[in-house]
Amino acid sequence: MNPAPLALPEGLSARPIRPDDVVAVAELLTAAEAVDDTGAHESPEDLTGFWVNELVDLELDSRLVTTADGEVVGWATAIAPPTFRDAYGVHLEGRVHPQWRGRGIGRALLDWQLARGEQLHAERHPEAPARLTVTAYTSMADLTALLRRAGLVEARWFFHMERPLTDLPEPRAVPGVELVPFTWERDDEVRRAHNAAFTEHYGSSERDVTSWQVMFTGSRSFRPDLSVLAVEDGAVIAYVLAYVYEANTAATGHRESYFGQIGVLPTARGRGLSKAAIVQALRVAAEHDCAAAGLQVDSENVTGALGLYESLGFATSRTEVSWSRHLAPLR
C-alpha cells in the first residue's frame, strides 16, 4: 500500500524513480545547486549508490515528477534504514527544479513523503516512536518556509566545516597507540567500534552489516587509503573514515578529503586520540593530492567535538538544519 497520488499542477505526473533516471536527477540537482548553495554535488553514479541497494525500495519509497514530454521537474524519497536507537528514523529528501518552484510541486512531494513516512512507521516499527526528518541548509529559504508551513520543527543544527591542507599540525603520538590505514579485514571491527562510540549521539543507530556497507565503507566514495585507525594491543579504539566525492572535485576544481565518521571508544576517551587520528588523516590527505579536508558536526555534540575541530583549523562554511515531525508509538 502507498499514499494517495500527488496533488500536482495540471500537465504533471508522478511515478517511482527508476535506476535509469539518475542522469536526469543529477542534471536537476546541478541546476538547483546554483540557487540552493549546499556545496554538495552528486553524479549519476553517486545517486545509483544511494538508491540502488538493499536498503531502498524505489518502487514504494520514491517519486519522480515529470512533464507530459518527460522532463524531470522534481523528485522525492522516503528512506528508513533498518536500525535505530531512540526513534525509528525516516529520512526525507527531494528537490524541485528552480524553474518549476512556486507551483505547489514541493508541497505535493512533501505531503507524499510525510504520508509514506507514517506508513513505514506503522508497517515496520509501530511499537516505537518515529522521527520523520528533512535537512535543509540555511541557504534554502524556499524549503525552510515549506517545512515550517507543514508543521515540522527545527530539531538540530549541523555545521559543515572545512580547512585547507596547509600549515598542518605536527603529528601527535599517543603512548601505546599505532595510527594505521584502514584495511578490509578490520571492516567489521570498525563497524562495532562505531556502534560503541556513537551510543550517545543524536539520531545515531546501531549499524548492522548491510547498512554499514551500503552507507559507509561500501560507498563508491570511501577511501580506505585516506582513512586512519588508532590501534592499541591489536584492537581498534578510534578511527577517521575518509571519503572523496569526485563530483565535488569536478565542480569545484579541488579535491577534498571528507571525514565522514570520527569516533573513539568510550573507554579510550580523554587521551587525545581524536586529535591524533585527525591530524594523521590531514597529513595523509595532503600526501594524496587533496587540497582541503571537510567534516560535519552536530552543534550540540556531547563530546565537545566542535571545539576540537576549531582548534585544528576547521571553520564553518555552511549550516544545515534538521527539521522533524515526531510520531508517537502506535501500540
Short mmCIF file of C-alpha atoms in Angstrom, two decimals:
data_model
loop_
_atom_site.label_atom_id
_atom_site.label_comp_id
_atom_site.label_asym_id
_atom_site.label_seq_id
_atom_site.Cartn_x
_atom_site.Cartn_y
_atom_site.Cartn_z
CA MET A 1 0.00 0.00 0.00
CA ASN A 2 1.23 3.50 -0.79
CA PRO A 3 -0.06 7.02 -0.05
CA ALA A 4 -2.61 8.68 -2.33
CA PRO A 5 -1.41 10.13 -5.66
CA LEU A 6 0.31 13.50 -5.54
CA ALA A 7 -1.84 16.60 -5.98
CA LEU A 8 0.18 18.12 -8.83
CA PRO A 9 -0.45 21.04 -11.20
CA GLU A 10 -2.15 20.15 -14.46
CA GLY A 11 0.18 18.58 -17.00
CA LEU A 12 2.48 16.97 -14.46
CA SER A 13 2.51 13.38 -13.29
CA ALA A 14 4.44 11.29 -10.77
CA ARG A 15 5.87 7.79 -10.81
CA PRO A 16 8.56 5.91 -8.89
CA ILE A 17 12.19 6.72 -9.66
CA ARG A 18 13.86 4.14 -11.88
CA PRO A 19 17.59 3.36 -11.88
CA ASP A 20 17.99 4.93 -15.31
CA ASP A 21 16.57 8.25 -14.06
CA VAL A 22 19.82 9.11 -12.27
CA VAL A 23 21.23 11.16 -15.15
CA ALA A 24 18.17 13.41 -15.29
CA VAL A 25 18.06 13.77 -11.49
CA ALA A 26 21.77 14.68 -11.41
CA GLU A 27 21.10 17.37 -14.01
CA LEU A 28 18.23 18.73 -11.91
CA LEU A 29 20.49 18.85 -8.84
CA THR A 30 23.14 20.74 -10.78
CA ALA A 31 20.57 23.35 -11.76
CA ALA A 32 19.29 23.54 -8.18
CA GLU A 33 22.76 23.96 -6.70
CA ALA A 34 23.15 27.32 -8.42
CA VAL A 35 20.25 28.54 -6.27
CA ASP A 36 20.46 26.39 -3.13
CA ASP A 37 24.23 26.64 -2.46
CA THR A 38 24.58 23.40 -0.49
CA GLY A 39 28.16 22.74 -1.54
CA ALA A 40 27.17 19.19 -2.47
CA HIS A 41 27.33 17.77 -5.99
CA GLU A 42 26.03 14.33 -6.93
CA SER A 43 26.90 12.41 -10.07
CA PRO A 44 24.65 9.76 -11.62
CA GLU A 45 27.00 7.16 -10.14
CA ASP A 46 26.59 8.69 -6.68
CA LEU A 47 22.80 8.58 -6.97
CA THR A 48 22.95 4.96 -8.09
CA GLY A 49 24.91 4.16 -4.94
CA PHE A 50 22.37 5.97 -2.77
CA TRP A 51 19.27 4.39 -4.30
CA VAL A 52 20.09 1.05 -5.93
CA ASN A 53 20.91 -1.15 -2.97
CA GLU A 54 19.41 -3.46 -0.36
CA LEU A 55 18.08 -0.61 1.80
CA VAL A 56 15.92 1.17 -0.76
CA ASP A 57 12.71 0.10 -2.49
CA LEU A 58 12.46 2.70 -5.25
CA GLU A 59 9.04 1.47 -6.34
CA LEU A 60 7.48 2.27 -2.96
CA ASP A 61 9.81 4.86 -1.47
CA SER A 62 10.42 7.35 -4.28
CA ARG A 63 8.55 9.65 -6.62
CA LEU A 64 9.66 11.46 -9.77
CA VAL A 65 7.60 14.35 -11.17
CA THR A 66 7.68 14.84 -14.93
CA THR A 67 6.01 16.88 -17.64
CA ALA A 68 3.98 15.28 -20.41
CA ASP A 69 7.09 15.15 -22.59
CA GLY A 70 9.21 13.51 -19.88
CA GLU A 71 11.12 16.48 -18.46
CA VAL A 72 12.06 15.81 -14.83
CA VAL A 73 10.96 18.72 -12.64
CA GLY A 74 11.12 17.23 -9.13
CA TRP A 75 11.80 14.14 -7.07
CA ALA A 76 11.45 12.84 -3.53
CA THR A 77 12.43 9.81 -1.45
CA ALA A 78 11.42 8.48 1.98
CA ILE A 79 14.10 6.07 3.14
CA ALA A 80 14.29 4.32 6.51
CA PRO A 81 17.49 2.45 7.45
CA PRO A 82 16.72 -0.81 9.27
CA THR A 83 18.30 0.06 12.62
CA PHE A 84 17.59 2.77 15.19
CA ARG A 85 18.04 3.65 18.86
CA ASP A 86 15.78 6.31 20.35
CA ALA A 87 13.30 6.66 17.47
CA TYR A 88 12.70 4.94 14.14
CA GLY A 89 14.15 7.34 11.60
CA VAL A 90 12.70 8.02 8.16
CA HIS A 91 14.84 10.36 6.07
CA LEU A 92 13.02 12.52 3.55
CA GLU A 93 14.98 14.02 0.65
CA GLY A 94 14.00 15.72 -2.57
CA ARG A 95 14.30 18.76 -4.78
CA VAL A 96 12.31 20.75 -7.31
CA HIS A 97 13.94 22.33 -10.36
CA PRO A 98 14.33 26.09 -9.75
CA GLN A 99 12.33 26.95 -12.88
CA TRP A 100 9.36 24.95 -11.54
CA ARG A 101 9.27 26.24 -7.97
CA GLY A 102 6.35 28.18 -6.57
CA ARG A 103 3.71 25.98 -8.25
CA GLY A 104 2.94 23.57 -5.41
CA ILE A 105 5.22 20.73 -6.56
CA GLY A 106 7.38 20.81 -3.44
CA ARG A 107 4.32 20.87 -1.20
CA ALA A 108 2.85 17.85 -3.02
CA LEU A 109 6.12 15.93 -2.75
CA LEU A 110 6.48 16.73 0.96
CA ASP A 111 2.89 15.66 1.64
CA TRP A 112 3.64 12.35 -0.08
CA GLN A 113 6.88 11.92 1.90
CA LEU A 114 5.22 12.55 5.25
CA ALA A 115 2.41 10.13 4.43
CA ARG A 116 4.87 7.50 3.28
CA GLY A 117 6.95 8.03 6.41
CA GLU A 118 3.90 7.41 8.56
CA GLN A 119 3.20 4.22 6.62
CA LEU A 120 6.76 2.97 7.06
CA HIS A 121 6.48 3.59 10.80
CA ALA A 122 3.16 1.73 11.01
CA GLU A 123 4.40 -1.17 8.89
CA ARG A 124 7.84 -1.72 10.40
CA HIS A 125 8.05 -0.41 13.96
CA PRO A 126 4.66 0.68 15.32
CA GLU A 127 5.85 -0.17 18.85
CA ALA A 128 8.46 2.59 18.80
CA PRO A 129 8.35 6.37 18.42
CA ALA A 130 9.41 7.63 14.99
CA ARG A 131 11.07 10.73 13.62
CA LEU A 132 10.48 11.94 10.06
CA THR A 133 13.39 14.19 9.13
CA VAL A 134 14.24 16.64 6.37
CA THR A 135 17.54 18.51 6.38
CA ALA A 136 17.74 21.98 4.85
CA TYR A 137 20.71 24.28 4.53
CA THR A 138 20.14 27.78 5.86
CA SER A 139 20.67 28.99 2.28
CA MET A 140 17.50 27.13 1.18
CA ALA A 141 14.88 29.71 2.08
CA ASP A 142 12.09 28.18 -0.02
CA LEU A 143 12.49 24.73 1.52
CA THR A 144 12.73 26.18 5.02
CA ALA A 145 9.45 28.03 4.54
CA LEU A 146 7.80 24.89 3.16
CA LEU A 147 8.89 22.79 6.14
CA ARG A 148 7.72 25.39 8.62
CA ARG A 149 4.30 25.62 6.95
CA ALA A 150 4.00 21.83 7.08
CA GLY A 151 4.48 21.90 10.85
CA LEU A 152 7.94 20.37 11.05
CA VAL A 153 10.12 21.76 13.82
CA GLU A 154 13.81 22.63 13.95
CA ALA A 155 15.46 19.83 15.90
CA ARG A 156 19.20 20.14 15.37
CA TRP A 157 21.86 22.26 13.70
CA PHE A 158 24.84 20.75 11.90
CA PHE A 159 27.93 22.72 10.90
CA HIS A 160 29.79 21.80 7.72
CA MET A 161 33.42 22.66 8.39
CA GLU A 162 36.47 22.89 6.13
CA ARG A 163 40.14 23.69 6.28
CA PRO A 164 42.89 23.90 3.65
CA LEU A 165 45.65 21.34 3.83
CA THR A 166 48.31 23.94 4.54
CA ASP A 167 50.04 24.78 7.82
CA LEU A 168 49.19 21.35 9.15
CA PRO A 169 49.60 20.46 12.83
CA GLU A 170 52.56 18.34 13.77
CA PRO A 171 51.91 14.60 14.19
CA ARG A 172 50.73 13.61 17.65
CA ALA A 173 51.82 10.43 19.38
CA VAL A 174 49.69 8.64 21.97
CA PRO A 175 51.70 6.16 24.06
CA GLY A 176 50.93 2.56 23.14
CA VAL A 177 48.81 3.52 20.12
CA GLU A 178 49.66 2.97 16.46
CA LEU A 179 47.98 5.02 13.71
CA VAL A 180 47.45 2.86 10.63
CA PRO A 181 45.42 2.96 7.38
CA PHE A 182 42.04 1.21 7.20
CA THR A 183 42.27 -2.37 5.94
CA TRP A 184 39.38 -4.53 4.86
CA GLU A 185 39.98 -7.30 7.36
CA ARG A 186 39.15 -4.74 10.06
CA ASP A 187 35.92 -3.55 8.43
CA ASP A 188 33.55 -5.26 10.84
CA GLU A 189 35.72 -4.36 13.82
CA VAL A 190 35.46 -0.70 12.83
CA ARG A 191 31.69 -1.09 12.46
CA ARG A 192 31.45 -2.40 16.00
CA ALA A 193 33.72 0.36 17.28
CA HIS A 194 31.49 2.92 15.57
CA ASN A 195 28.39 1.45 17.19
CA ALA A 196 30.04 1.71 20.61
CA ALA A 197 31.36 5.23 20.01
CA PHE A 198 28.02 6.72 18.93
CA THR A 199 25.61 5.39 21.56
CA GLU A 200 25.01 8.93 22.96
CA HIS A 201 24.80 10.82 19.66
CA TYR A 202 21.55 12.31 18.39
CA GLY A 203 19.92 10.27 15.64
CA SER A 204 22.56 7.56 15.66
CA SER A 205 21.71 3.91 15.27
CA GLU A 206 23.31 0.52 15.73
CA ARG A 207 24.56 -0.12 12.20
CA ASP A 208 24.09 -3.69 11.03
CA VAL A 209 26.42 -5.18 8.43
CA THR A 210 24.20 -4.29 5.46
CA SER A 211 23.57 -0.65 6.36
CA TRP A 212 27.23 -0.19 7.33
CA GLN A 213 28.47 -1.46 4.00
CA VAL A 214 25.84 0.32 1.89
CA MET A 215 26.10 3.68 3.63
CA PHE A 216 29.72 3.80 4.77
CA THR A 217 32.59 1.53 3.74
CA GLY A 218 30.73 0.21 0.68
CA SER A 219 30.22 3.69 -0.70
CA ARG A 220 32.00 4.35 -4.02
CA SER A 221 33.45 7.49 -2.40
CA PHE A 222 35.03 5.69 0.55
CA ARG A 223 38.83 5.95 0.61
CA PRO A 224 40.46 3.34 2.84
CA ASP A 225 43.89 4.74 1.95
CA LEU A 226 42.93 8.14 3.39
CA SER A 227 41.25 6.68 6.48
CA VAL A 228 43.06 6.27 9.79
CA LEU A 229 42.65 3.71 12.56
CA ALA A 230 44.09 4.01 16.06
CA VAL A 231 45.11 0.55 17.25
CA GLU A 232 46.14 -0.47 20.75
CA ASP A 233 47.02 -4.03 21.77
CA GLY A 234 45.78 -5.20 18.38
CA ALA A 235 42.32 -3.59 18.66
CA VAL A 236 40.76 -0.54 17.02
CA ILE A 237 39.99 2.11 19.64
CA ALA A 238 39.48 5.16 17.39
CA TYR A 239 39.02 5.89 13.70
CA VAL A 240 38.62 8.52 10.99
CA LEU A 241 36.87 7.29 7.84
CA ALA A 242 37.53 9.43 4.77
CA TYR A 243 35.64 9.94 1.52
CA VAL A 244 36.41 11.76 -1.72
CA TYR A 245 33.39 12.89 -3.72
CA GLU A 246 34.68 13.21 -7.25
CA ALA A 247 31.56 15.07 -8.40
CA ASN A 248 32.54 17.80 -5.91
CA THR A 249 36.09 17.73 -7.26
CA ALA A 250 34.82 18.20 -10.82
CA ALA A 251 32.52 21.06 -9.79
CA THR A 252 34.94 22.96 -7.55
CA GLY A 253 38.30 22.18 -9.12
CA HIS A 254 39.86 20.92 -5.90
CA ARG A 255 39.83 17.56 -4.17
CA GLU A 256 38.62 17.36 -0.58
CA SER A 257 39.07 14.50 1.87
CA TYR A 258 35.80 14.39 3.78
CA PHE A 259 35.94 12.86 7.25
CA GLY A 260 32.56 11.17 7.33
CA GLN A 261 32.89 9.25 10.60
CA ILE A 262 35.17 10.10 13.52
CA GLY A 263 34.92 8.16 16.75
CA VAL A 264 36.67 6.97 19.89
CA LEU A 265 35.60 4.09 22.10
CA PRO A 266 34.12 5.45 25.35
CA THR A 267 36.75 3.58 27.38
CA ALA A 268 39.56 5.27 25.43
CA ARG A 269 38.41 8.89 25.65
CA GLY A 270 40.41 11.64 27.27
CA ARG A 271 43.75 10.55 25.79
CA GLY A 272 43.87 12.81 22.73
CA LEU A 273 43.05 10.02 20.28
CA SER A 274 40.63 12.07 18.16
CA LYS A 275 43.18 14.82 17.69
CA ALA A 276 45.96 12.38 16.87
CA ALA A 277 43.86 10.46 14.32
CA ILE A 278 42.53 13.62 12.66
CA VAL A 279 46.00 15.16 12.38
CA GLN A 280 47.22 11.96 10.77
CA ALA A 281 44.25 11.96 8.37
CA LEU A 282 45.00 15.57 7.42
CA ARG A 283 48.59 14.74 6.64
CA VAL A 284 47.67 11.63 4.65
CA ALA A 285 45.15 13.64 2.61
CA ALA A 286 47.79 16.25 1.81
CA GLU A 287 50.12 13.50 0.64
CA HIS A 288 47.43 12.20 -1.73
CA ASP A 289 46.84 15.41 -3.70
CA CYS A 290 43.90 16.68 -1.67
CA ALA A 291 43.63 20.44 -1.25
CA ALA A 292 41.22 20.54 1.68
CA ALA A 293 39.55 18.50 4.38
CA GLY A 294 35.93 18.67 5.46
CA LEU A 295 33.61 17.27 8.09
CA GLN A 296 30.21 17.81 9.70
CA VAL A 297 29.48 18.26 13.40
CA ASP A 298 26.32 18.43 15.46
CA SER A 299 26.26 21.83 17.17
CA GLU A 300 25.23 20.03 20.37
CA ASN A 301 27.73 17.18 20.10
CA VAL A 302 28.08 15.67 23.56
CA THR A 303 31.82 15.04 23.25
CA GLY A 304 32.82 18.65 22.59
CA ALA A 305 33.87 17.87 19.03
CA LEU A 306 33.18 21.38 17.72
CA GLY A 307 35.88 22.92 19.88
CA LEU A 308 38.33 20.21 18.87
CA TYR A 309 37.74 20.78 15.17
CA GLU A 310 38.11 24.53 15.55
CA SER A 311 41.39 24.02 17.38
CA LEU A 312 42.62 22.02 14.38
CA GLY A 313 41.88 24.83 11.95
CA PHE A 314 38.43 23.85 10.71
CA ALA A 315 35.94 26.68 10.14
CA THR A 316 32.21 26.52 9.46
CA SER A 317 31.33 27.03 5.80
CA ARG A 318 27.61 26.12 5.84
CA THR A 319 24.91 25.26 8.34
CA GLU A 320 22.32 22.54 7.84
CA VAL A 321 19.17 22.31 9.95
CA SER A 322 17.40 19.07 10.75
CA TRP A 323 13.61 19.55 10.64
CA SER A 324 11.47 16.80 12.17
CA ARG A 325 7.96 15.52 12.72
CA HIS A 326 7.76 13.21 15.72
CA LEU A 327 5.34 10.28 15.74
CA ALA A 328 4.19 8.51 18.91
CA PRO A 329 4.20 4.71 19.15
CA LEU A 330 1.07 3.17 17.68
CA ARG A 331 0.77 0.43 20.26
#
